[in-house]
PDB file of C-alpha atoms in Angstrom:
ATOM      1  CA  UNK A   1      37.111 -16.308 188.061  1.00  0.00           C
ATOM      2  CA  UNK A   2      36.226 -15.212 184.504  1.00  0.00           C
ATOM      3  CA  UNK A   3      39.680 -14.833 181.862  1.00  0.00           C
ATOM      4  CA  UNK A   4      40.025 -11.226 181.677  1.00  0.00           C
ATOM      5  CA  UNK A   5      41.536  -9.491 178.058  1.00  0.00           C
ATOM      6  CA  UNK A   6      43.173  -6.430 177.708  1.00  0.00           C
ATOM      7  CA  UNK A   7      44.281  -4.788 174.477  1.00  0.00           C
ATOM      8  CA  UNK A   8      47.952  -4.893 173.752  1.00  0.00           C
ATOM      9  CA  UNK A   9      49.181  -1.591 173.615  1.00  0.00           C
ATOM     10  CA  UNK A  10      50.247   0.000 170.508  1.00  0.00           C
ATOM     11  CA  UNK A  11      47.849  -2.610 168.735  1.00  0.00           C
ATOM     12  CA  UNK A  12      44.540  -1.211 170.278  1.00  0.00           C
ATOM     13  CA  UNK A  13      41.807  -3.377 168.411  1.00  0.00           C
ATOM     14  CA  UNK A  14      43.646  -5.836 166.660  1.00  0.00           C
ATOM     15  CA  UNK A  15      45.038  -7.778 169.324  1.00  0.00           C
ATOM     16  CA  UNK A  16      44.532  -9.046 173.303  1.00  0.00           C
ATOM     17  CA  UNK A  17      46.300 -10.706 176.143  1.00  0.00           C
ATOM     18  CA  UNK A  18      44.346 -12.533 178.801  1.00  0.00           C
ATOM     19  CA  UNK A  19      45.799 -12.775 182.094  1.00  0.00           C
ATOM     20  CA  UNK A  20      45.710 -15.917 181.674  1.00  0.00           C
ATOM     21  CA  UNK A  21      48.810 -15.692 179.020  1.00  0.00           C
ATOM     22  CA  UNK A  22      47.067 -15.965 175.953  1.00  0.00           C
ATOM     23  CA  UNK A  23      46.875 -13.983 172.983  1.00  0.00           C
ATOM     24  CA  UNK A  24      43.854 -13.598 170.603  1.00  0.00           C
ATOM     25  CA  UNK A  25      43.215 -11.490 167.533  1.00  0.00           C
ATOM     26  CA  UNK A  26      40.722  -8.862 166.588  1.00  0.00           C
ATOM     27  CA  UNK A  27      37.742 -12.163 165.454  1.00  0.00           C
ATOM     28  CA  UNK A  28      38.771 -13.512 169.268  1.00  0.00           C
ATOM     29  CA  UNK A  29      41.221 -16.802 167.882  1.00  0.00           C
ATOM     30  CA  UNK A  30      43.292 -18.011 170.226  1.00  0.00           C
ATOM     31  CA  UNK A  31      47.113 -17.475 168.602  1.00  0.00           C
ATOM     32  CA  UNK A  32      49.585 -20.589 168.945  1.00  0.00           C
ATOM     33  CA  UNK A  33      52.488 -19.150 170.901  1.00  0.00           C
ATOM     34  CA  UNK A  34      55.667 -21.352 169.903  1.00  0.00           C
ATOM     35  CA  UNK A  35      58.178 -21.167 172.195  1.00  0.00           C
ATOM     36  CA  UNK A  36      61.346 -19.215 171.299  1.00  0.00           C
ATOM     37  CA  UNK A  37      65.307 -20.152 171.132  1.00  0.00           C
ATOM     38  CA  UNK A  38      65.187 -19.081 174.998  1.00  0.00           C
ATOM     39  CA  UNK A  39      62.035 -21.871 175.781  1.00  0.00           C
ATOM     40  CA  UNK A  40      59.648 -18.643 175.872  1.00  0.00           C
ATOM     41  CA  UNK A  41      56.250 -18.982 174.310  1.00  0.00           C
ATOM     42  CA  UNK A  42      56.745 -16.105 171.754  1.00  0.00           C
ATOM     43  CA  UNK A  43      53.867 -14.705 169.059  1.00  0.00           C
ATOM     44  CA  UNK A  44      54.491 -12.907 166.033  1.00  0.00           C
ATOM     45  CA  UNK A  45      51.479  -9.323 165.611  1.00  0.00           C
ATOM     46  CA  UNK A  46      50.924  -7.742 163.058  1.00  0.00           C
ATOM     47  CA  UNK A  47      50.565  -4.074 162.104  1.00  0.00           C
ATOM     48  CA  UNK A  48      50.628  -1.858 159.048  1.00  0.00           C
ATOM     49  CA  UNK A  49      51.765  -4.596 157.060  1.00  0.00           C
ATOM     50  CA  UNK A  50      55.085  -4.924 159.833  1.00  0.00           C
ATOM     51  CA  UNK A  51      55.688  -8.043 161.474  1.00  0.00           C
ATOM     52  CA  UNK A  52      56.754  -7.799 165.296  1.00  0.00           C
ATOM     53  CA  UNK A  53      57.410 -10.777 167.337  1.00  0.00           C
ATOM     54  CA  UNK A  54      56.881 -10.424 171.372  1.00  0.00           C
ATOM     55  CA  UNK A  55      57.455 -13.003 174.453  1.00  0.00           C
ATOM     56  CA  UNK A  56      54.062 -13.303 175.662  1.00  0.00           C
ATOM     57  CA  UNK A  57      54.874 -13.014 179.630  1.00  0.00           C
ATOM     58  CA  UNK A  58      55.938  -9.251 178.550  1.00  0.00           C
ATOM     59  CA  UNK A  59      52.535  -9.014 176.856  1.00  0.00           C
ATOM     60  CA  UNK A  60      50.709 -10.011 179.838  1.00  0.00           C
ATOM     61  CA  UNK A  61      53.233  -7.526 182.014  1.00  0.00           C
ATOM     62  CA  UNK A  62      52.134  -4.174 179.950  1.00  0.00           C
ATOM     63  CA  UNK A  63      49.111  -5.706 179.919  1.00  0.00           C
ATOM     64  CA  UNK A  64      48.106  -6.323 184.140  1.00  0.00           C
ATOM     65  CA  UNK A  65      50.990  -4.952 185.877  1.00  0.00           C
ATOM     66  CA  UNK A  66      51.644  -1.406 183.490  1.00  0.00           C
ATOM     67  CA  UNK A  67      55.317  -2.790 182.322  1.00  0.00           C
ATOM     68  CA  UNK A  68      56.561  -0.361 179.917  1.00  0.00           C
ATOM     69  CA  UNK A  69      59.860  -1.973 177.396  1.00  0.00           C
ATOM     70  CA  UNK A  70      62.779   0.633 178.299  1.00  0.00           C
ATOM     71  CA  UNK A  71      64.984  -1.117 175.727  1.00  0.00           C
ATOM     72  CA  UNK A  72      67.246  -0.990 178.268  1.00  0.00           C
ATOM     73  CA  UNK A  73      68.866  -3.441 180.929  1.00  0.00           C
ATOM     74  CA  UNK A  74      68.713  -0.728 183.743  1.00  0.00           C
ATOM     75  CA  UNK A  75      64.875  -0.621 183.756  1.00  0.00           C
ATOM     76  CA  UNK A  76      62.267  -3.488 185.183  1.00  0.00           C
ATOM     77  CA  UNK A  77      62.059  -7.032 184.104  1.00  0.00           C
ATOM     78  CA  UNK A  78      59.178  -9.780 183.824  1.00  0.00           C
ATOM     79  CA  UNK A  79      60.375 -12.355 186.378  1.00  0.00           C
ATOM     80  CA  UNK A  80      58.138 -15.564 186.598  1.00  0.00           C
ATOM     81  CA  UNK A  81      57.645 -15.777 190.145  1.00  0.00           C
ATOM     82  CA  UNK A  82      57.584 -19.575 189.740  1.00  0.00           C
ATOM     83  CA  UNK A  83      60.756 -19.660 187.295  1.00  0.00           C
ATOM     84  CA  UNK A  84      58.586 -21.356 184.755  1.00  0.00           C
ATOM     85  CA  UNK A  85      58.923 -20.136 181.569  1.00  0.00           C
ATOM     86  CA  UNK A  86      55.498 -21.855 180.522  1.00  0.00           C
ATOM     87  CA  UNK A  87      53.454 -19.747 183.142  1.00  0.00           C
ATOM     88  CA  UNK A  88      52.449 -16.455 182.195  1.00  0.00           C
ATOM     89  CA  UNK A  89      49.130 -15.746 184.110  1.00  0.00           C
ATOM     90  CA  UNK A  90      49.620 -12.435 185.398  1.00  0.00           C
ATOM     91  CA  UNK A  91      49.030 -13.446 189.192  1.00  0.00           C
ATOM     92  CA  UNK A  92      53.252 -15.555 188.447  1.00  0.00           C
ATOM     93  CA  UNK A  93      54.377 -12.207 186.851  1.00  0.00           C
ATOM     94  CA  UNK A  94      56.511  -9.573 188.882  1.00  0.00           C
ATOM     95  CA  UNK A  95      58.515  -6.628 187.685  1.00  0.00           C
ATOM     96  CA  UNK A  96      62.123  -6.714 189.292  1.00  0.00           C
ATOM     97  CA  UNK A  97      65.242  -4.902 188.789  1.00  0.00           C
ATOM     98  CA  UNK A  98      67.504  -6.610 186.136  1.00  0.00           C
ATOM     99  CA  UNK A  99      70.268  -7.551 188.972  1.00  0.00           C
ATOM    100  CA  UNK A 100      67.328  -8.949 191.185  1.00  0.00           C
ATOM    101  CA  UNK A 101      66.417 -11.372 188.546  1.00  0.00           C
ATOM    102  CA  UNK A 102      69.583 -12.367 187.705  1.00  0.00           C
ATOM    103  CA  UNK A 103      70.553 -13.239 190.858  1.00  0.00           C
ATOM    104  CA  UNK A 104      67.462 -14.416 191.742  1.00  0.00           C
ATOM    105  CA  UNK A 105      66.401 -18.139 193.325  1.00  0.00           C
ATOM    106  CA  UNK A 106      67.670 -20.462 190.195  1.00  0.00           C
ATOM    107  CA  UNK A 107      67.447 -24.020 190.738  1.00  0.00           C
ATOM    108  CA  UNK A 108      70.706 -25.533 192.656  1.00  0.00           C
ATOM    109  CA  UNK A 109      72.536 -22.864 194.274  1.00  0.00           C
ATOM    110  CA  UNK A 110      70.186 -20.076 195.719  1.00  0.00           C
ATOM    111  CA  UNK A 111      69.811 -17.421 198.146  1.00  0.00           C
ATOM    112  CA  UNK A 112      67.455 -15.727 199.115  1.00  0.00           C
ATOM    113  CA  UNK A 113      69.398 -13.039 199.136  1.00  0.00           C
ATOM    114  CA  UNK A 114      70.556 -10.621 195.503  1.00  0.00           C
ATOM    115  CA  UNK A 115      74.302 -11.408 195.189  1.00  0.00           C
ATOM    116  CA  UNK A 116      74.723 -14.699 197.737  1.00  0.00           C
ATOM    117  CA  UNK A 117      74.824 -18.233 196.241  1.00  0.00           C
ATOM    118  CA  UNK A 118      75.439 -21.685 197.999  1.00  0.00           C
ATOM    119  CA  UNK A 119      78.954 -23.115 196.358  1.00  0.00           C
ATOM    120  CA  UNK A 120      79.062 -26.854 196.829  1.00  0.00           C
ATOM    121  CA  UNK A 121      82.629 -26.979 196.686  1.00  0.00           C
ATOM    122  CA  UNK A 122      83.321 -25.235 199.448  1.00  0.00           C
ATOM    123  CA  UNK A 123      80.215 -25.676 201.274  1.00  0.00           C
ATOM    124  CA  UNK A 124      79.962 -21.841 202.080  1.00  0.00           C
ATOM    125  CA  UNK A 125      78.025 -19.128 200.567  1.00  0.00           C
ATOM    126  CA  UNK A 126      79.678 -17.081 197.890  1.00  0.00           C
ATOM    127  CA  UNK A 127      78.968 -13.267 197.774  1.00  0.00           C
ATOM    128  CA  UNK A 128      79.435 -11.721 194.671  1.00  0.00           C
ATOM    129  CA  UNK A 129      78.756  -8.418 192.321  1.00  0.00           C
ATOM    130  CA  UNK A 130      78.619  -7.505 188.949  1.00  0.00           C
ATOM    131  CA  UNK A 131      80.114  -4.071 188.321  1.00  0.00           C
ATOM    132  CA  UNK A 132      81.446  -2.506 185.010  1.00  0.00           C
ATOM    133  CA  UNK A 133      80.837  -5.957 183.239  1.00  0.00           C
ATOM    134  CA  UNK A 134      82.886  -7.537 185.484  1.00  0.00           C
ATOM    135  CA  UNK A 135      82.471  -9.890 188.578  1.00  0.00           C
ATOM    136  CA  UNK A 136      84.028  -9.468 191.648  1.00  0.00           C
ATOM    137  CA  UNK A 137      84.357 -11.943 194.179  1.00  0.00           C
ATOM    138  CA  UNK A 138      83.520 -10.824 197.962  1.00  0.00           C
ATOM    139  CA  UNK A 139      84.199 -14.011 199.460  1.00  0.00           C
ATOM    140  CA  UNK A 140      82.697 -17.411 200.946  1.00  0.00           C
ATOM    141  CA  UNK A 141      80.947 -17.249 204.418  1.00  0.00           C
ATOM    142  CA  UNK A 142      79.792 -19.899 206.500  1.00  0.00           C
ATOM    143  CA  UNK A 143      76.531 -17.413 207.258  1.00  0.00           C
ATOM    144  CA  UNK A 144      74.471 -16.530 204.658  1.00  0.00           C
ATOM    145  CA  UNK A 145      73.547 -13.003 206.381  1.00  0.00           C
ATOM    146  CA  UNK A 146      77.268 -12.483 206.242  1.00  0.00           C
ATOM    147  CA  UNK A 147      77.767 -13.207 202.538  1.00  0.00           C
ATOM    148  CA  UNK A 148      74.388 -10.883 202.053  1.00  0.00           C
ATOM    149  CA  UNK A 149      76.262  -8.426 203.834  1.00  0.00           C
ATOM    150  CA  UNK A 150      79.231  -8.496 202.036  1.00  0.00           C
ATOM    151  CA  UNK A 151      77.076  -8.033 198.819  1.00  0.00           C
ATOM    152  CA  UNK A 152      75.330  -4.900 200.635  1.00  0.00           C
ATOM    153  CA  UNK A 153      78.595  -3.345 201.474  1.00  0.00           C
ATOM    154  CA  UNK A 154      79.882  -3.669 197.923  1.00  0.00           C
ATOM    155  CA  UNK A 155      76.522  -2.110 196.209  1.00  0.00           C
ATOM    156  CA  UNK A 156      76.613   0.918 198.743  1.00  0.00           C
ATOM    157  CA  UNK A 157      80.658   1.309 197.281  1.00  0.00           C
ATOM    158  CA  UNK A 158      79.038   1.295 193.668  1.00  0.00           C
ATOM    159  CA  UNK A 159      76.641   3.700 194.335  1.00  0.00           C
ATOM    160  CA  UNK A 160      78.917   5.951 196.054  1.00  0.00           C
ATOM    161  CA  UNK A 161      81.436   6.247 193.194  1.00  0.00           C
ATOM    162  CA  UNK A 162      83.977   3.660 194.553  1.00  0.00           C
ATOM    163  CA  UNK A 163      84.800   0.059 193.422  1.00  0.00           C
ATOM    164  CA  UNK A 164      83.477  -3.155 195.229  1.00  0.00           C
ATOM    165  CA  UNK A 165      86.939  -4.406 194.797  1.00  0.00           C
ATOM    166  CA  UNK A 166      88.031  -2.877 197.929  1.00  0.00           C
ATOM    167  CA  UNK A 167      85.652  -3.605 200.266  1.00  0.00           C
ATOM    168  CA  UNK A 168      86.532  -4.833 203.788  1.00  0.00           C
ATOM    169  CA  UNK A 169      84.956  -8.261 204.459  1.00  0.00           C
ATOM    170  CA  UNK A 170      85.066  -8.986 207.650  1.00  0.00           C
ATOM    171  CA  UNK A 171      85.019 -13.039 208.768  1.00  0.00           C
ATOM    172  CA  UNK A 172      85.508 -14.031 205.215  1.00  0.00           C
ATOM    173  CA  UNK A 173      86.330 -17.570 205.001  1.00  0.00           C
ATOM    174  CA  UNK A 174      88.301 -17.894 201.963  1.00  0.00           C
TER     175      UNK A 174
END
Protein backbone atom coordinates (compact mmCIF):
# COMPACT_ATOMS: atom_id res chain seq x y z
CA UNK A 1 0.00 0.00 0.00
CA UNK A 2 1.31 3.34 -1.31
CA UNK A 3 2.20 6.25 1.82
CA UNK A 4 -0.61 8.51 1.50
CA UNK A 5 -0.02 12.66 2.42
CA UNK A 6 -2.44 14.96 3.45
CA UNK A 7 -1.97 18.67 4.01
CA UNK A 8 -1.84 19.79 7.58
CA UNK A 9 -4.54 21.99 8.18
CA UNK A 10 -4.09 25.57 8.73
CA UNK A 11 -0.70 25.11 6.72
CA UNK A 12 -2.38 24.14 3.33
CA UNK A 13 0.74 23.96 0.91
CA UNK A 14 3.55 24.26 3.04
CA UNK A 15 3.39 21.23 4.94
CA UNK A 16 2.11 17.23 4.95
CA UNK A 17 1.58 14.28 7.18
CA UNK A 18 1.68 10.78 5.77
CA UNK A 19 -0.22 8.23 7.47
CA UNK A 20 2.55 6.76 7.92
CA UNK A 21 3.61 9.52 10.74
CA UNK A 22 5.82 11.55 8.86
CA UNK A 23 6.00 15.04 8.11
CA UNK A 24 7.42 16.69 4.91
CA UNK A 25 7.61 20.26 3.69
CA UNK A 26 6.32 22.12 0.71
CA UNK A 27 9.95 20.66 -1.70
CA UNK A 28 8.67 16.99 -0.18
CA UNK A 29 11.86 16.62 2.72
CA UNK A 30 11.23 14.38 5.13
CA UNK A 31 11.36 16.61 8.67
CA UNK A 32 13.39 14.96 11.68
CA UNK A 33 10.78 14.67 14.41
CA UNK A 34 12.79 14.73 17.85
CA UNK A 35 11.03 13.40 20.44
CA UNK A 36 9.66 15.75 23.14
CA UNK A 37 10.09 15.99 27.18
CA UNK A 38 6.97 13.47 27.14
CA UNK A 39 9.07 10.74 24.60
CA UNK A 40 6.68 12.12 21.69
CA UNK A 41 8.23 12.64 18.30
CA UNK A 42 7.39 16.42 18.09
CA UNK A 43 8.16 18.92 14.83
CA UNK A 44 8.44 22.48 14.91
CA UNK A 45 6.13 24.38 11.28
CA UNK A 46 6.43 27.25 10.27
CA UNK A 47 4.10 30.05 9.19
CA UNK A 48 4.12 33.79 8.64
CA UNK A 49 7.36 34.01 10.11
CA UNK A 50 5.64 32.13 13.62
CA UNK A 51 7.11 29.12 14.89
CA UNK A 52 4.54 26.36 16.16
CA UNK A 53 5.66 23.12 17.48
CA UNK A 54 3.05 19.99 17.18
CA UNK A 55 3.24 16.13 18.42
CA UNK A 56 3.12 14.44 15.23
CA UNK A 57 0.46 11.54 16.25
CA UNK A 58 -2.02 14.73 16.54
CA UNK A 59 -0.86 15.68 13.04
CA UNK A 60 -1.62 12.42 11.63
CA UNK A 61 -5.16 12.50 13.81
CA UNK A 62 -6.51 15.89 11.99
CA UNK A 63 -4.95 14.55 9.30
CA UNK A 64 -6.84 10.64 8.71
CA UNK A 65 -9.27 10.49 11.42
CA UNK A 66 -10.77 14.55 11.25
CA UNK A 67 -9.36 15.29 15.03
CA UNK A 68 -10.01 18.81 15.64
CA UNK A 69 -7.58 20.46 18.99
CA UNK A 70 -10.51 21.69 21.45
CA UNK A 71 -7.83 23.12 23.75
CA UNK A 72 -9.66 21.51 26.12
CA UNK A 73 -9.44 18.24 28.34
CA UNK A 74 -13.26 17.50 27.90
CA UNK A 75 -12.95 16.92 24.11
CA UNK A 76 -11.22 13.72 22.17
CA UNK A 77 -7.72 12.53 22.53
CA UNK A 78 -5.05 10.71 20.18
CA UNK A 79 -4.62 7.38 22.00
CA UNK A 80 -1.95 5.01 20.39
CA UNK A 81 -3.82 1.95 20.20
CA UNK A 82 -0.53 0.10 20.79
CA UNK A 83 0.64 2.53 23.75
CA UNK A 84 3.73 3.26 21.75
CA UNK A 85 4.60 6.57 21.64
CA UNK A 86 6.95 5.88 18.52
CA UNK A 87 3.93 4.64 16.31
CA UNK A 88 1.96 7.12 14.67
CA UNK A 89 0.61 5.45 11.42
CA UNK A 90 -2.85 6.38 11.39
CA UNK A 91 -4.21 2.66 11.26
CA UNK A 92 -2.53 2.74 15.73
CA UNK A 93 -4.39 6.11 16.12
CA UNK A 94 -7.92 6.33 17.88
CA UNK A 95 -9.78 9.30 19.23
CA UNK A 96 -11.04 8.54 22.90
CA UNK A 97 -12.53 10.49 25.59
CA UNK A 98 -9.83 12.01 27.94
CA UNK A 99 -11.04 9.64 31.02
CA UNK A 100 -10.92 6.59 28.54
CA UNK A 101 -7.33 7.18 27.90
CA UNK A 102 -6.37 7.80 31.12
CA UNK A 103 -7.63 4.92 32.45
CA UNK A 104 -6.88 3.04 29.69
CA UNK A 105 -4.72 -0.54 29.43
CA UNK A 106 -1.15 0.86 30.88
CA UNK A 107 1.40 -1.64 31.34
CA UNK A 108 1.14 -3.52 34.94
CA UNK A 109 -2.15 -3.00 36.37
CA UNK A 110 -4.98 -2.96 33.66
CA UNK A 111 -8.50 -3.45 32.99
CA UNK A 112 -10.18 -3.64 30.43
CA UNK A 113 -12.55 -1.81 31.86
CA UNK A 114 -12.47 2.68 32.31
CA UNK A 115 -12.05 3.09 36.10
CA UNK A 116 -10.96 -0.77 37.29
CA UNK A 117 -7.26 -1.57 37.92
CA UNK A 118 -5.59 -4.86 39.27
CA UNK A 119 -3.85 -3.78 42.86
CA UNK A 120 -1.15 -6.28 43.67
CA UNK A 121 -1.34 -5.66 47.18
CA UNK A 122 -4.44 -6.77 47.74
CA UNK A 123 -4.83 -9.00 44.90
CA UNK A 124 -8.35 -7.50 44.02
CA UNK A 125 -9.43 -5.04 41.52
CA UNK A 126 -9.66 -1.45 42.59
CA UNK A 127 -12.57 0.70 41.19
CA UNK A 128 -12.03 4.16 41.16
CA UNK A 129 -13.22 7.83 39.73
CA UNK A 130 -11.95 11.04 39.20
CA UNK A 131 -14.48 13.75 40.00
CA UNK A 132 -13.92 17.52 40.80
CA UNK A 133 -10.05 16.88 40.70
CA UNK A 134 -10.33 14.50 43.15
CA UNK A 135 -10.22 10.60 43.38
CA UNK A 136 -12.54 8.62 45.05
CA UNK A 137 -12.08 5.23 45.99
CA UNK A 138 -15.12 2.69 45.23
CA UNK A 139 -13.52 -0.23 46.58
CA UNK A 140 -11.52 -3.61 45.82
CA UNK A 141 -13.51 -6.59 44.32
CA UNK A 142 -12.50 -9.97 43.81
CA UNK A 143 -14.59 -9.69 40.21
CA UNK A 144 -13.55 -7.43 37.85
CA UNK A 145 -17.29 -6.95 36.43
CA UNK A 146 -18.02 -5.94 39.97
CA UNK A 147 -15.30 -3.29 40.34
CA UNK A 148 -16.52 -2.12 36.57
CA UNK A 149 -19.74 -1.84 38.09
CA UNK A 150 -18.93 0.04 40.89
CA UNK A 151 -17.18 2.55 38.47
CA UNK A 152 -20.58 2.59 36.31
CA UNK A 153 -22.66 3.34 39.30
CA UNK A 154 -20.44 6.22 40.37
CA UNK A 155 -20.33 7.94 36.67
CA UNK A 156 -24.25 7.65 36.39
CA UNK A 157 -24.13 9.70 40.19
CA UNK A 158 -21.82 12.34 38.35
CA UNK A 159 -23.89 12.79 35.61
CA UNK A 160 -26.94 13.06 37.56
CA UNK A 161 -25.76 15.94 39.78
CA UNK A 162 -24.75 13.78 42.83
CA UNK A 163 -21.29 12.76 44.21
CA UNK A 164 -19.64 9.26 43.62
CA UNK A 165 -18.75 9.45 47.21
CA UNK A 166 -21.94 7.98 48.22
CA UNK A 167 -22.48 5.30 46.18
CA UNK A 168 -23.67 1.91 47.51
CA UNK A 169 -21.16 -0.84 46.63
CA UNK A 170 -22.47 -3.81 47.09
CA UNK A 171 -19.88 -7.03 47.85
CA UNK A 172 -17.04 -4.66 48.27
CA UNK A 173 -14.17 -6.38 49.70
CA UNK A 174 -12.32 -3.80 51.48
Amino acid sequence: MKEQWKDIKGYEGLYEVSDLGRVRNAKGLIKKCPLGTKGYPMTTLSKDSKLRTFKVHVLVAMGFLGHVRTGTTAGLVVDHIDNNKLNNRADNLQLITNRENATKDKSGGSSKYVGVTWNKRSSKWKAQIRHLSKLHHLGHYTDEEEARDAYVQALARIQSGLPPKSVLVKNRLS
